[in-house]
Amino acid sequence: GSQVSGNIQKLFVDYNSPVTENQIIAQIDPASFETRVNQARAALASAQASVQVAQATVENSKAGVETARANGESAKANIEKAKVAVAEAKRTLDRNKTLLRQALIAQSDLDAAQTAYDSAMAQLQLSQAQYEAAMGQLKSATAQARLAEAQLVAANAQVEQAKAALQAAELDLAHTTIRSPVHGIVVSRNVDVGQTVAASLQAPTLFLIAQDLTMAVGAKSQHILTQFLLEAVVLSSIGGILGVVFGIVGAKLVSILAGWPTIVSADAIILAWLFSSAVGIFFGFYPARKAAHLDPIQAMRYE
């Protein structure tokens, strides 16, 4: 049968052809199935390329996370430096205020200390802002890395899906070549070249191949006639012998029960056997003669 739908392109066997197991017996037009295979291969190549892009994105996102983390650590260190500078500037400012009250320094010295303190505070605020920005970048980079990893997983899944689609397309293409499942003889052909076959839940029967008819190939009419007559004589003779045996046994039992004498004649036994053989020849000759004039395979169907 056919597992795919399509037009029969070639037939390699016909009625009465001997076939071997796995022999090619028909070909469905493979053009559309070859196109599907090529499309599936292209889809697989595209999916594999997407995996490479996704992998590169993951690597870049990981590098971005490390860079953002390093920037955060640097900004944190700058905050500590700015705090030290603020503390130093605060001590200088407080000391200059005391010295100014004691008239030991000029007002300009106090102004310079105030300016240095304000600058240190501004630097501290800047460092803190830079740290917050670095933490935001780290958070964003981490989210991007997770997204990139999810995209990589999805890309790998698409590759597996594309592989499965390619395998299915290749399997359908292989099914366009119809092979014999067994050794035997083609006894029926149900399709012609150009005919459309449709696959369904139950595959349509394109060829009927009989395994038990191979012995009929090459048989001669005389051989078939002789075989049928011999079988008829043998079966009738066996039946006659069994009938004689059962008859003798039955007669013995009746004679014992009734007290009658039992007489078994050898001539009667021989005549009974000859009669049964003649019956076999008489009733077997007509079907044997008819079968001998048929095609050998058809003749075996009468057996």
Coordinates of C-alpha atoms in Angstrom, one line a residue:
G1 CA 0.0 0.0 0.0
S2 CA 0.9 3.7 -0.2
Q3 CA 1.6 5.8 2.9
V4 CA 1.7 9.1 1.0
S5 CA -0.6 10.7 -1.5
G6 CA 0.5 11.4 -5.1
N7 CA 0.5 10.3 -8.7
I8 CA 1.9 7.0 -9.8
Q9 CA 4.9 7.8 -11.9
K10 CA 6.3 4.3 -12.7
L11 CA 5.2 0.7 -12.3
F12 CA 8.0 -1.9 -12.2
V13 CA 5.9 -5.0 -11.9
D14 CA 2.6 -6.3 -13.3
Y15 CA 0.2 -9.1 -12.7
N16 CA 2.0 -12.5 -12.4
S17 CA 5.4 -10.9 -11.7
P18 CA 7.6 -12.6 -9.1
V19 CA 8.9 -10.2 -6.5
T20 CA 11.4 -10.3 -3.7
E21 CA 11.3 -8.7 -0.3
N22 CA 12.2 -4.9 -0.4
Q23 CA 12.1 -4.9 -4.3
I24 CA 10.9 -1.6 -5.8
I25 CA 7.5 -2.2 -7.4
A26 CA 6.2 1.3 -8.0
Q27 CA 7.2 4.9 -7.8
I28 CA 5.0 7.9 -6.8
D29 CA 6.1 11.2 -8.3
P30 CA 8.6 12.5 -5.8
A31 CA 8.9 16.1 -7.0
S32 CA 6.7 17.8 -4.4
F33 CA 8.2 15.6 -1.6
E34 CA 11.8 16.5 -2.7
T35 CA 10.8 20.2 -2.5
R36 CA 9.5 19.7 1.0
V37 CA 12.8 18.0 2.0
N38 CA 14.7 21.0 0.6
Q39 CA 12.5 23.4 2.4
A40 CA 12.9 21.5 5.7
R41 CA 16.7 21.5 5.2
A42 CA 16.7 25.2 4.7
A43 CA 14.5 25.7 7.7
L44 CA 17.0 23.6 9.8
A45 CA 20.0 25.6 8.5
S46 CA 18.1 28.8 9.4
A47 CA 17.3 27.5 12.9
Q48 CA 20.9 26.5 13.4
A49 CA 22.1 29.9 12.4
S50 CA 19.7 31.5 14.9
V51 CA 21.2 29.3 17.6
Q52 CA 24.7 30.7 16.7
V53 CA 23.3 34.3 16.9
A54 CA 21.6 33.6 20.2
Q55 CA 24.8 32.0 21.6
A56 CA 26.8 35.1 20.6
T57 CA 24.1 37.3 22.2
V58 CA 24.4 35.3 25.4
E59 CA 28.1 35.7 25.5
N60 CA 27.8 39.5 24.8
S61 CA 25.2 39.8 27.5
K62 CA 27.4 38.0 30.0
A63 CA 30.2 40.3 29.2
G64 CA 27.8 43.3 29.6
V65 CA 26.9 42.0 33.1
E66 CA 30.6 41.7 34.1
T67 CA 31.3 45.2 32.8
A68 CA 28.3 46.6 34.7
R69 CA 29.4 44.8 37.8
A70 CA 32.9 46.2 37.5
N71 CA 31.6 49.7 37.0
G72 CA 29.5 49.3 40.1
E73 CA 32.5 48.2 42.1
S74 CA 34.5 51.2 40.8
A75 CA 31.7 53.6 41.6
K76 CA 31.4 52.2 45.1
A77 CA 35.2 52.7 45.6
N78 CA 34.8 56.3 44.3
I79 CA 32.1 56.9 47.0
E80 CA 34.5 55.8 49.7
K81 CA 37.2 58.1 48.3
A82 CA 34.7 61.0 48.2
K83 CA 33.7 60.4 51.8
V84 CA 37.3 60.5 52.9
A85 CA 37.8 63.8 51.0
V86 CA 34.6 65.2 52.5
A87 CA 35.7 64.3 56.0
E88 CA 39.2 65.9 55.4
A89 CA 37.6 69.1 53.9
K90 CA 35.2 69.3 56.9
R91 CA 38.0 69.1 59.4
T92 CA 39.9 71.8 57.5
L93 CA 36.8 74.0 57.4
D94 CA 36.1 73.6 61.1
R95 CA 39.7 74.3 62.0
N96 CA 39.8 77.4 59.8
K97 CA 36.6 78.7 61.4
T98 CA 38.3 78.5 64.8
L99 CA 41.5 80.1 63.6
L100 CA 39.5 82.9 62.0
R101 CA 37.7 83.6 65.3
Q102 CA 41.2 83.8 66.9
A103 CA 42.3 86.2 64.1
L104 CA 45.0 83.7 63.2
I105 CA 44.1 83.4 59.5
A106 CA 42.5 85.6 56.9
Q107 CA 38.9 85.3 55.7
S108 CA 40.2 84.1 52.3
D109 CA 41.6 81.0 54.0
L110 CA 38.2 80.2 55.4
D111 CA 36.6 80.8 52.1
A112 CA 39.1 78.4 50.4
A113 CA 38.3 75.8 53.0
Q114 CA 34.6 76.2 52.5
T115 CA 35.1 75.9 48.7
A116 CA 37.1 72.7 49.1
Y117 CA 34.4 71.3 51.4
D118 CA 31.6 72.1 48.9
S119 CA 33.6 70.6 46.1
A120 CA 34.2 67.4 48.1
M121 CA 30.5 67.2 48.9
A122 CA 29.7 67.6 45.2
Q123 CA 32.1 64.9 44.3
L124 CA 30.6 62.6 46.8
Q125 CA 27.1 63.2 45.4
L126 CA 28.4 62.6 41.9
S127 CA 30.0 59.3 43.0
Q128 CA 26.8 58.2 44.6
A129 CA 24.9 59.1 41.4
Q130 CA 27.4 57.1 39.3
Y131 CA 27.0 54.1 41.7
E132 CA 23.2 54.2 41.3
A133 CA 23.6 54.4 37.5
A134 CA 26.0 51.5 37.6
M135 CA 23.6 49.4 39.6
G136 CA 20.9 50.2 37.2
Q137 CA 23.1 49.1 34.3
L138 CA 23.9 45.9 36.1
K139 CA 20.3 45.2 36.7
S140 CA 19.5 45.9 33.0
A141 CA 22.5 43.8 31.8
T142 CA 21.4 40.9 34.0
A143 CA 17.8 41.0 32.6
Q144 CA 19.2 41.1 29.1
A145 CA 21.4 38.1 29.9
R146 CA 18.4 36.1 31.1
L147 CA 16.5 37.1 28.0
A148 CA 19.4 36.0 25.8
E149 CA 19.5 32.7 27.5
A150 CA 15.8 32.2 27.1
Q151 CA 16.1 33.1 23.4
L152 CA 19.0 30.5 23.1
V153 CA 16.7 27.8 24.6
A154 CA 14.0 28.8 22.2
A155 CA 16.4 28.7 19.3
N156 CA 17.6 25.2 20.3
A157 CA 14.0 24.1 20.5
Q158 CA 13.4 25.4 17.0
V159 CA 16.4 23.4 15.8
E160 CA 14.9 20.2 17.2
Q161 CA 11.6 21.0 15.7
A162 CA 13.3 21.6 12.3
K163 CA 15.1 18.3 12.6
A164 CA 11.9 16.5 13.3
A165 CA 10.2 18.2 10.3
L166 CA 13.2 17.2 8.1
Q167 CA 13.0 13.6 9.2
A168 CA 9.3 13.6 8.5
A169 CA 9.8 15.0 5.0
E170 CA 12.6 12.6 4.3
L171 CA 10.4 9.7 5.5
D172 CA 7.6 10.8 3.2
L173 CA 10.0 11.1 0.3
A174 CA 11.2 7.5 1.0
H175 CA 7.6 6.4 1.0
T176 CA 7.2 7.5 -2.6
T177 CA 9.3 4.5 -3.5
I178 CA 6.9 1.5 -3.0
R179 CA 8.7 -1.7 -2.1
S180 CA 7.4 -5.3 -1.8
P181 CA 7.1 -6.3 1.8
V182 CA 7.5 -10.0 1.1
H183 CA 8.7 -12.6 -1.4
G184 CA 5.9 -13.7 -3.6
I185 CA 3.9 -13.3 -6.8
V186 CA 1.8 -10.3 -7.8
V187 CA -1.7 -11.7 -8.2
S188 CA -3.5 -8.3 -8.5
R189 CA -2.5 -4.8 -9.6
N190 CA -5.0 -2.0 -8.7
V191 CA -3.2 1.1 -10.0
D192 CA -2.0 2.5 -13.4
V193 CA 0.6 5.0 -14.3
G194 CA -0.7 8.5 -13.8
Q195 CA -3.4 7.4 -11.3
T196 CA -3.6 9.4 -8.0
V197 CA -3.4 7.4 -4.8
A198 CA -4.6 9.0 -1.5
A199 CA -3.1 8.0 1.8
S200 CA -5.6 7.6 4.6
L201 CA -5.9 5.9 8.0
Q202 CA -5.8 2.6 6.1
A203 CA -3.2 2.6 3.3
P204 CA -4.8 1.8 -0.1
T205 CA -3.9 -1.6 -1.6
L206 CA -1.9 -1.1 -4.8
F207 CA -0.7 -4.6 -5.3
L208 CA -1.8 -8.0 -3.9
I209 CA 1.2 -10.2 -3.4
A210 CA 0.7 -13.9 -2.5
Q211 CA 3.5 -15.7 -0.8
D212 CA 2.0 -19.2 -1.0
L213 CA 1.6 -19.2 -4.8
T214 CA 5.3 -19.1 -5.8
M215 CA 5.2 -22.9 -6.3
A216 CA 2.8 -22.4 -9.2
V217 CA 5.2 -20.4 -11.4
G218 CA 6.4 -22.5 -14.3
A219 CA 4.0 -25.4 -13.6
K220 CA 2.9 -27.4 -16.7
S221 CA -0.7 -28.4 -17.5
Q222 CA 0.2 -32.1 -17.3
H223 CA 1.8 -31.6 -14.0
I224 CA -1.2 -29.9 -12.6
L225 CA -3.6 -32.5 -13.9
T226 CA -1.5 -35.3 -12.5
Q227 CA -1.2 -33.6 -9.1
F228 CA -4.9 -33.1 -8.8
L229 CA -5.7 -36.7 -9.8
L230 CA -3.1 -38.1 -7.4
E231 CA -4.5 -36.0 -4.6
A232 CA -8.1 -37.1 -5.4
V233 CA -7.1 -40.8 -5.6
V234 CA -5.0 -40.7 -2.4
L235 CA -7.8 -38.9 -0.4
S236 CA -10.5 -41.3 -1.8
S237 CA -8.3 -44.4 -1.1
I238 CA -7.6 -43.2 2.4
G239 CA -11.3 -42.6 2.9
G240 CA -12.1 -46.1 1.5
I241 CA -9.6 -47.8 3.7
L242 CA -11.0 -46.0 6.8
G243 CA -14.5 -46.9 5.8
V244 CA -13.5 -50.6 5.4
V245 CA -11.8 -50.6 8.8
F246 CA -14.7 -49.0 10.5
G247 CA -17.1 -51.4 8.7
I248 CA -15.1 -54.5 9.9
V249 CA -14.9 -53.2 13.4
G250 CA -18.6 -52.4 13.5
A251 CA -19.5 -55.8 12.1
K252 CA -17.4 -57.5 14.7
L253 CA -19.1 -55.5 17.5
V254 CA -22.6 -56.4 16.1
S255 CA -21.7 -60.1 15.7
I256 CA -20.4 -60.2 19.3
L257 CA -23.4 -58.6 20.7
A258 CA -25.9 -60.6 18.6
G259 CA -23.9 -63.8 18.7
W260 CA -23.8 -64.0 14.9
P261 CA -20.8 -65.3 13.0
T262 CA -18.6 -62.7 11.2
I263 CA -17.3 -63.3 7.7
V264 CA -14.8 -60.8 6.3
S265 CA -13.9 -61.4 2.6
A266 CA -10.6 -60.2 1.2
D267 CA -12.2 -59.8 -2.2
A268 CA -14.8 -57.4 -0.7
I269 CA -12.1 -55.3 0.9
I270 CA -10.2 -55.0 -2.4
L271 CA -13.3 -54.2 -4.3
A272 CA -14.2 -51.5 -1.7
W273 CA -10.8 -49.9 -2.0
L274 CA -10.9 -50.0 -5.8
F275 CA -14.4 -48.5 -5.8
S276 CA -13.2 -45.6 -3.6
S277 CA -10.2 -44.9 -5.8
A278 CA -12.5 -44.9 -8.9
V279 CA -14.8 -42.4 -7.2
G280 CA -11.8 -40.2 -6.5
I281 CA -10.7 -40.3 -10.2
F282 CA -14.2 -39.8 -11.5
F283 CA -15.0 -36.7 -9.3
G284 CA -11.5 -35.3 -9.4
F285 CA -10.9 -35.5 -13.2
Y286 CA -13.2 -32.5 -14.1
P287 CA -11.7 -29.9 -11.7
A288 CA -8.2 -31.2 -12.4
R289 CA -8.8 -30.8 -16.2
K290 CA -10.2 -27.4 -15.7
A291 CA -7.4 -26.3 -13.5
A292 CA -4.8 -27.6 -16.0
H293 CA -6.0 -25.2 -18.6
L294 CA -5.9 -22.2 -16.4
D295 CA -2.9 -19.9 -15.6
P296 CA -0.7 -21.7 -13.1
I297 CA -1.5 -19.2 -10.3
Q298 CA -5.2 -19.4 -10.9
A299 CA -5.0 -23.2 -11.1
M300 CA -3.6 -23.3 -7.6
R301 CA -6.6 -21.4 -6.3
Y302 CA -8.8 -24.5 -7.3
E303 CA -6.7 -26.8 -5.2

